Each structure stands twice: as structure tokens, then as C-alpha cells.
Coordinates of N, CA, C and O in Angstrom, one line a residue:
M14 N 0.8 -1.2 0.0 CA 0.0 0.0 0.0 C 0.9 1.2 0.0 O 2.0 1.2 0.5
F15 N 0.4 2.3 -0.6 CA 1.1 3.5 -0.6 C 0.3 4.7 -0.1 O -0.9 4.7 -0.2
I16 N 1.0 5.6 0.6 CA 0.4 6.8 1.0 C 0.9 7.9 0.1 O 2.2 8.1 0.0
V17 N 0.1 8.6 -0.6 CA 0.5 9.6 -1.6 C 0.0 10.9 -1.0 O -1.1 11.2 -0.8
S18 N 1.0 11.8 -0.8 CA 0.7 13.1 -0.3 C 0.9 14.1 -1.4 O 2.0 14.3 -1.9
L19 N -0.1 14.8 -1.8 CA -0.1 15.8 -2.8 C 0.0 17.2 -2.2 O -0.7 17.4 -1.2
E20 N 0.9 18.0 -2.6 CA 1.0 19.4 -2.1 C 1.0 20.4 -3.3 O 1.7 20.2 -4.3
Y21 N 0.2 21.4 -3.1 CA 0.2 22.5 -4.1 C 1.5 23.2 -4.0 O 2.1 23.4 -3.0
V22 N 2.1 23.6 -5.2 CA 3.3 24.3 -5.3 C 3.0 25.8 -5.7 O 4.0 26.5 -5.9
V23 N 1.8 26.1 -5.8 CA 1.3 27.4 -6.2 C 0.2 27.8 -5.3 O -0.4 27.0 -4.6
D24 N -0.3 29.0 -5.4 CA -1.4 29.5 -4.6 C -2.7 28.6 -5.0 O -2.9 28.3 -6.1
P25 N -3.5 28.3 -4.0 CA -4.7 27.4 -4.2 C -5.6 28.0 -5.3 O -6.2 27.2 -6.0
D26 N -5.7 29.3 -5.5 CA -6.5 29.9 -6.5 C -6.0 29.5 -7.9 O -6.7 29.3 -8.9
T27 N -4.7 29.3 -8.0 CA -4.1 28.9 -9.3 C -4.4 27.4 -9.6 O -4.4 27.0 -10.8
V28 N -4.6 26.6 -8.6 CA -4.9 25.2 -8.8 C -6.4 25.0 -9.3 O -6.6 24.1 -10.1
E29 N -7.3 25.9 -8.9 CA -8.7 25.7 -9.1 C -9.1 25.4 -10.6 O -9.9 24.6 -10.8
P30 N -8.5 26.1 -11.6 CA -8.9 25.8 -13.0 C -8.7 24.3 -13.4 O -9.3 23.8 -14.4
Y31 N -7.8 23.6 -12.7 CA -7.5 22.2 -13.0 C -8.2 21.2 -12.2 O -8.1 20.0 -12.4
R32 N -9.0 21.7 -11.2 CA -9.7 20.8 -10.2 C -10.6 19.8 -10.9 O -10.6 18.6 -10.6
M33 N -11.4 20.2 -11.8 CA -12.4 19.2 -12.4 C -11.7 18.1 -13.2 O -12.0 17.0 -13.1
A34 N -10.6 18.5 -13.9 CA -9.8 17.5 -14.6 C -9.1 16.5 -13.6 O -9.1 15.3 -13.9
H35 N -8.6 17.1 -12.6 CA -8.0 16.3 -11.5 C -9.0 15.3 -10.9 O -8.7 14.1 -10.7
M36 N -10.2 15.8 -10.6 CA -11.2 14.9 -10.0 C -11.6 13.8 -11.0 O -11.9 12.7 -10.5
A37 N -11.7 14.1 -12.2 CA -12.0 13.0 -13.2 C -10.9 12.0 -13.2 O -11.2 10.8 -13.3
W38 N -9.6 12.4 -13.1 CA -8.5 11.5 -13.0 C -8.6 10.7 -11.7 O -8.3 9.5 -11.8
V39 N -9.0 11.3 -10.6 CA -9.1 10.6 -9.4 C -10.2 9.5 -9.5 O -10.0 8.3 -9.1
R40 N -11.3 9.8 -10.1 CA -12.4 8.8 -10.3 C -11.9 7.7 -11.2 O -12.2 6.5 -10.9
Q41 N -11.0 8.0 -12.2 CA -10.5 6.9 -13.0 C -9.5 6.0 -12.1 O -9.5 4.8 -12.3
G42 N -8.8 6.6 -11.2 CA -8.0 5.8 -10.3 C -8.8 4.8 -9.4 O -8.4 3.7 -9.2
F43 N -10.0 5.3 -9.0 CA -10.9 4.3 -8.2 C -11.4 3.3 -9.2 O -11.4 2.1 -8.8
E44 N -11.8 3.7 -10.4 CA -12.3 2.7 -11.3 C -11.3 1.6 -11.7 O -11.6 0.5 -11.9
R45 N -10.0 2.0 -11.8 CA -9.0 1.1 -12.2 C -8.5 0.3 -11.0 O -7.7 -0.6 -11.1
G46 N -9.0 0.6 -9.8 CA -8.6 -0.2 -8.6 C -7.3 0.3 -8.0 O -6.7 -0.4 -7.2
V47 N -6.8 1.4 -8.4 CA -5.5 1.9 -7.9 C -5.7 2.6 -6.6 O -4.9 2.5 -5.7
F48 N -6.8 3.4 -6.5 CA -7.0 4.2 -5.3 C -8.0 3.5 -4.3 O -9.0 2.9 -4.7
I49 N -7.7 3.6 -3.0 CA -8.5 3.0 -1.9 C -9.3 4.1 -1.3 O -10.4 3.9 -0.9
A50 N -8.7 5.3 -1.1 CA -9.3 6.4 -0.4 C -8.6 7.7 -0.8 O -7.4 7.7 -1.2
S51 N -9.3 8.8 -0.8 CA -8.7 10.1 -1.2 C -9.4 11.2 -0.5 O -10.6 11.1 -0.2
G52 N -8.8 12.3 -0.4 CA -9.4 13.5 0.2 C -8.5 14.7 0.3 O -7.3 14.6 0.2
R53 N -9.1 15.9 0.5 CA -8.3 17.1 0.7 C -7.7 17.2 2.1 O -8.2 16.7 3.0
K54 N -6.5 17.8 2.1 CA -5.9 18.2 3.4 C -6.7 19.3 4.0 O -7.3 20.1 3.3
T55 N -6.6 19.4 5.4 CA -7.2 20.5 6.1 C -6.1 21.2 6.9 O -5.5 20.5 7.7
P56 N -5.8 22.5 6.6 CA -6.4 23.3 5.6 C -6.0 22.9 4.2 O -5.1 22.0 4.0
P57 N -6.7 23.4 3.2 CA -6.6 22.8 1.8 C -5.2 23.2 1.1 O -5.2 24.2 0.4
S58 N -4.2 22.5 1.4 CA -2.9 22.7 0.9 C -2.5 21.6 -0.1 O -1.4 21.5 -0.6
G59 N -3.4 20.7 -0.3 CA -3.2 19.5 -1.2 C -4.1 18.4 -0.8 O -5.3 18.7 -0.4
G60 N -3.7 17.1 -1.0 CA -4.6 16.0 -0.6 C -3.8 14.8 -0.3 O -2.5 14.8 -0.4
I61 N -4.5 13.8 0.2 CA -3.9 12.5 0.5 C -4.6 11.4 -0.3 O -5.9 11.4 -0.4
I62 N -3.9 10.4 -0.8 CA -4.5 9.3 -1.5 C -3.9 8.0 -0.9 O -2.7 7.9 -0.7
L63 N -4.7 7.1 -0.5 CA -4.3 5.7 -0.2 C -4.4 4.9 -1.5 O -5.4 4.9 -2.1
A64 N -3.3 4.3 -1.9 CA -3.2 3.6 -3.2 C -2.6 2.2 -3.1 O -1.9 1.9 -2.1
R65 N -2.9 1.4 -4.1 CA -2.3 0.1 -4.2 C -1.8 0.0 -5.6 O -2.5 0.5 -6.6
A66 N -0.7 -0.6 -5.8 CA -0.1 -0.8 -7.2 C 0.8 -2.0 -7.1 O 1.4 -2.3 -6.0
T67 N 1.1 -2.6 -8.2 CA 2.0 -3.7 -8.3 C 3.5 -3.2 -8.0 O 4.3 -4.0 -7.7
S68 N 3.7 -1.9 -8.3 CA 5.1 -1.4 -8.0 C 5.0 0.1 -7.9 O 4.0 0.8 -8.3
R69 N 6.0 0.7 -7.2 CA 6.1 2.1 -7.1 C 6.2 2.8 -8.5 O 5.6 3.8 -8.7
E70 N 6.9 2.1 -9.4 CA 7.1 2.6 -10.8 C 5.7 2.8 -11.5 O 5.4 3.8 -12.2
R71 N 4.9 1.7 -11.3 CA 3.5 1.8 -12.0 C 2.7 2.9 -11.4 O 2.0 3.6 -12.0
L72 N 2.8 3.0 -10.0 CA 2.0 4.1 -9.4 C 2.5 5.4 -9.8 O 1.7 6.3 -10.1
T73 N 3.8 5.6 -9.9 CA 4.4 6.9 -10.3 C 4.0 7.2 -11.7 O 3.6 8.4 -12.0
A74 N 3.9 6.2 -12.6 CA 3.5 6.5 -13.9 C 2.0 7.0 -14.0 O 1.7 7.9 -14.7
W75 N 1.2 6.4 -13.1 CA -0.2 6.9 -13.0 C -0.3 8.3 -12.4 O -1.0 9.1 -12.9
L76 N 0.5 8.5 -11.4 CA 0.5 9.9 -10.8 C 0.9 10.9 -11.8 O 0.4 12.1 -11.7
D77 N 1.9 10.6 -12.6 CA 2.4 11.5 -13.6 C 1.3 12.0 -14.6 O 1.5 13.0 -15.3
E78 N 0.2 11.2 -14.7 CA -0.9 11.6 -15.6 C -1.9 12.5 -14.9 O -2.8 13.0 -15.6
D79 N -1.7 12.8 -13.7 CA -2.6 13.8 -13.0 C -2.6 15.1 -13.6 O -1.5 15.7 -13.8
P80 N -3.7 15.7 -14.0 CA -3.7 17.1 -14.6 C -3.0 18.1 -13.7 O -2.4 19.1 -14.2
F81 N -3.0 17.9 -12.4 CA -2.3 18.9 -11.5 C -0.8 18.8 -11.7 O -0.1 19.8 -11.7
I82 N -0.3 17.6 -12.0 CA 1.1 17.4 -12.2 C 1.5 17.9 -13.6 O 2.5 18.6 -13.8
I83 N 0.7 17.6 -14.6 CA 0.9 18.1 -15.9 C 1.0 19.6 -16.0 O 1.8 20.2 -16.7
A84 N 0.1 20.2 -15.2 CA 0.0 21.7 -15.2 C 1.1 22.3 -14.3 O 1.3 23.5 -14.4
G85 N 1.8 21.5 -13.5 CA 2.9 22.0 -12.7 C 2.4 22.7 -11.4 O 3.1 23.6 -10.9
V86 N 1.1 22.4 -11.0 CA 0.6 23.2 -9.8 C 0.7 22.4 -8.5 O 0.4 22.9 -7.5
A87 N 1.2 21.1 -8.6 CA 1.3 20.3 -7.4 C 2.4 19.3 -7.6 O 2.9 19.1 -8.7
Q88 N 2.8 18.7 -6.5 CA 3.8 17.6 -6.5 C 3.4 16.5 -5.6 O 2.6 16.8 -4.7
Y89 N 3.9 15.3 -5.8 CA 3.6 14.2 -4.9 C 4.8 13.7 -4.1 O 5.9 13.8 -4.6
H90 N 4.5 13.2 -3.0 CA 5.5 12.5 -2.2 C 4.8 11.1 -1.9 O 3.7 11.1 -1.4
V91 N 5.5 10.0 -2.2 CA 5.0 8.7 -2.0 C 5.7 7.9 -1.0 O 7.0 7.9 -1.0
E92 N 5.0 7.3 -0.1 CA 5.5 6.4 1.0 C 4.9 5.1 0.8 O 3.7 5.0 0.7
E93 N 5.7 4.0 0.9 CA 5.1 2.7 0.8 C 5.1 2.1 2.2 O 6.1 2.3 3.0
F94 N 4.1 1.3 2.6 CA 4.1 0.6 3.9 C 3.1 -0.6 3.8 O 2.3 -0.7 2.9
M95 N 3.3 -1.5 4.7 CA 2.5 -2.7 4.7 C 1.8 -2.7 6.1 O 2.4 -2.8 7.1
P96 N 0.4 -2.5 6.0 CA -0.3 -2.5 7.3 C -0.2 -3.9 7.9 O -0.5 -4.9 7.3
T97 N 0.2 -3.9 9.2 CA 0.2 -5.2 10.0 C -0.8 -5.2 11.1 O -1.2 -6.3 11.5
T98 N -1.2 -4.0 11.6 CA -2.2 -3.9 12.6 C -3.2 -2.9 12.1 O -2.9 -1.8 11.7
V99 N -4.5 -3.4 12.2 CA -5.6 -2.5 11.7 C -6.7 -2.6 12.7 O -6.9 -3.5 13.5
G100 N -7.6 -1.6 12.7 CA -8.8 -1.5 13.6 C -9.9 -2.4 13.0 O -9.8 -2.9 11.9
S101 N -10.8 -2.7 13.9 CA -11.9 -3.6 13.6 C -12.7 -3.0 12.3 O -12.9 -1.8 12.3
G102 N -12.9 -3.9 11.4 CA -13.6 -3.5 10.2 C -12.6 -3.1 9.0 O -13.1 -2.9 7.9
F103 N -11.3 -3.0 9.3 CA -10.4 -2.6 8.3 C -9.4 -3.7 8.0 O -8.3 -3.5 7.4
E104 N -9.8 -5.0 8.3 CA -8.9 -6.1 8.1 C -8.5 -6.3 6.6 O -7.5 -6.8 6.3
V105 N -9.4 -5.8 5.7 CA -9.1 -5.9 4.3 C -7.8 -5.2 3.9 O -7.2 -5.5 2.9
L106 N -7.4 -4.2 4.7 CA -6.2 -3.4 4.4 C -4.9 -4.2 4.6 O -3.8 -3.9 4.1
K107 N -5.0 -5.3 5.4 CA -3.8 -6.1 5.6 C -3.4 -6.8 4.3 O -4.2 -7.4 3.6
G108 N -2.1 -6.7 4.0 CA -1.7 -7.3 2.8 C -1.9 -6.6 1.5 O -1.6 -7.1 0.4
I109 N -2.5 -5.4 1.5 CA -2.7 -4.7 0.3 C -1.3 -4.1 -0.2 O -0.6 -3.6 0.6

């Protein structure tokens, strides 16, 4: 599993024109089974995505298709981890 932290590298108002295209890309990530959860940071300085992929390289290739990245308004930081302890109801996360 991967934790993807997206951070805006420009003023949030500059990000706004790309938001609809970014959200369409996010929906595709869920449809493709790459994304597990996603949402905005509070305060809105970017977002967090929980993802699964067969490799970091494949995930990075998908992230590079994000309209935010293409427009140069955001950057990603990716951390890989393996959940070993989870709360009740989240057992499905083990081994992702």
C-alpha cells in the first residue's frame, strides 16, 4: 500500500482551474482499482491518497498523468508501507 501526499506548489486559486480534470483523473484511479481512499488536506494545501499498485514505478506512472502534475501546480510524495495492525472493520487493508 502507498500513502500519496499531494502538495500544491502554487497558490490554491491557481490550482482551481485544473480541479475538475484532476477529480476526473481521481475517479479513474478508483475505477482502475488503484485508489483506496482520497481527500483534501485541512487546511486545503493539497490532498492524501491511499493507493495500491504492483510497483512504485507503476504508481508513479499513473500519478504523472494527474492534470495537477501536468500543469505543474502540485507535486507528490509517495511512501510505501505494509499494514500489519488494523482496527476492527479494516482487516481488508492487511496485505494490500
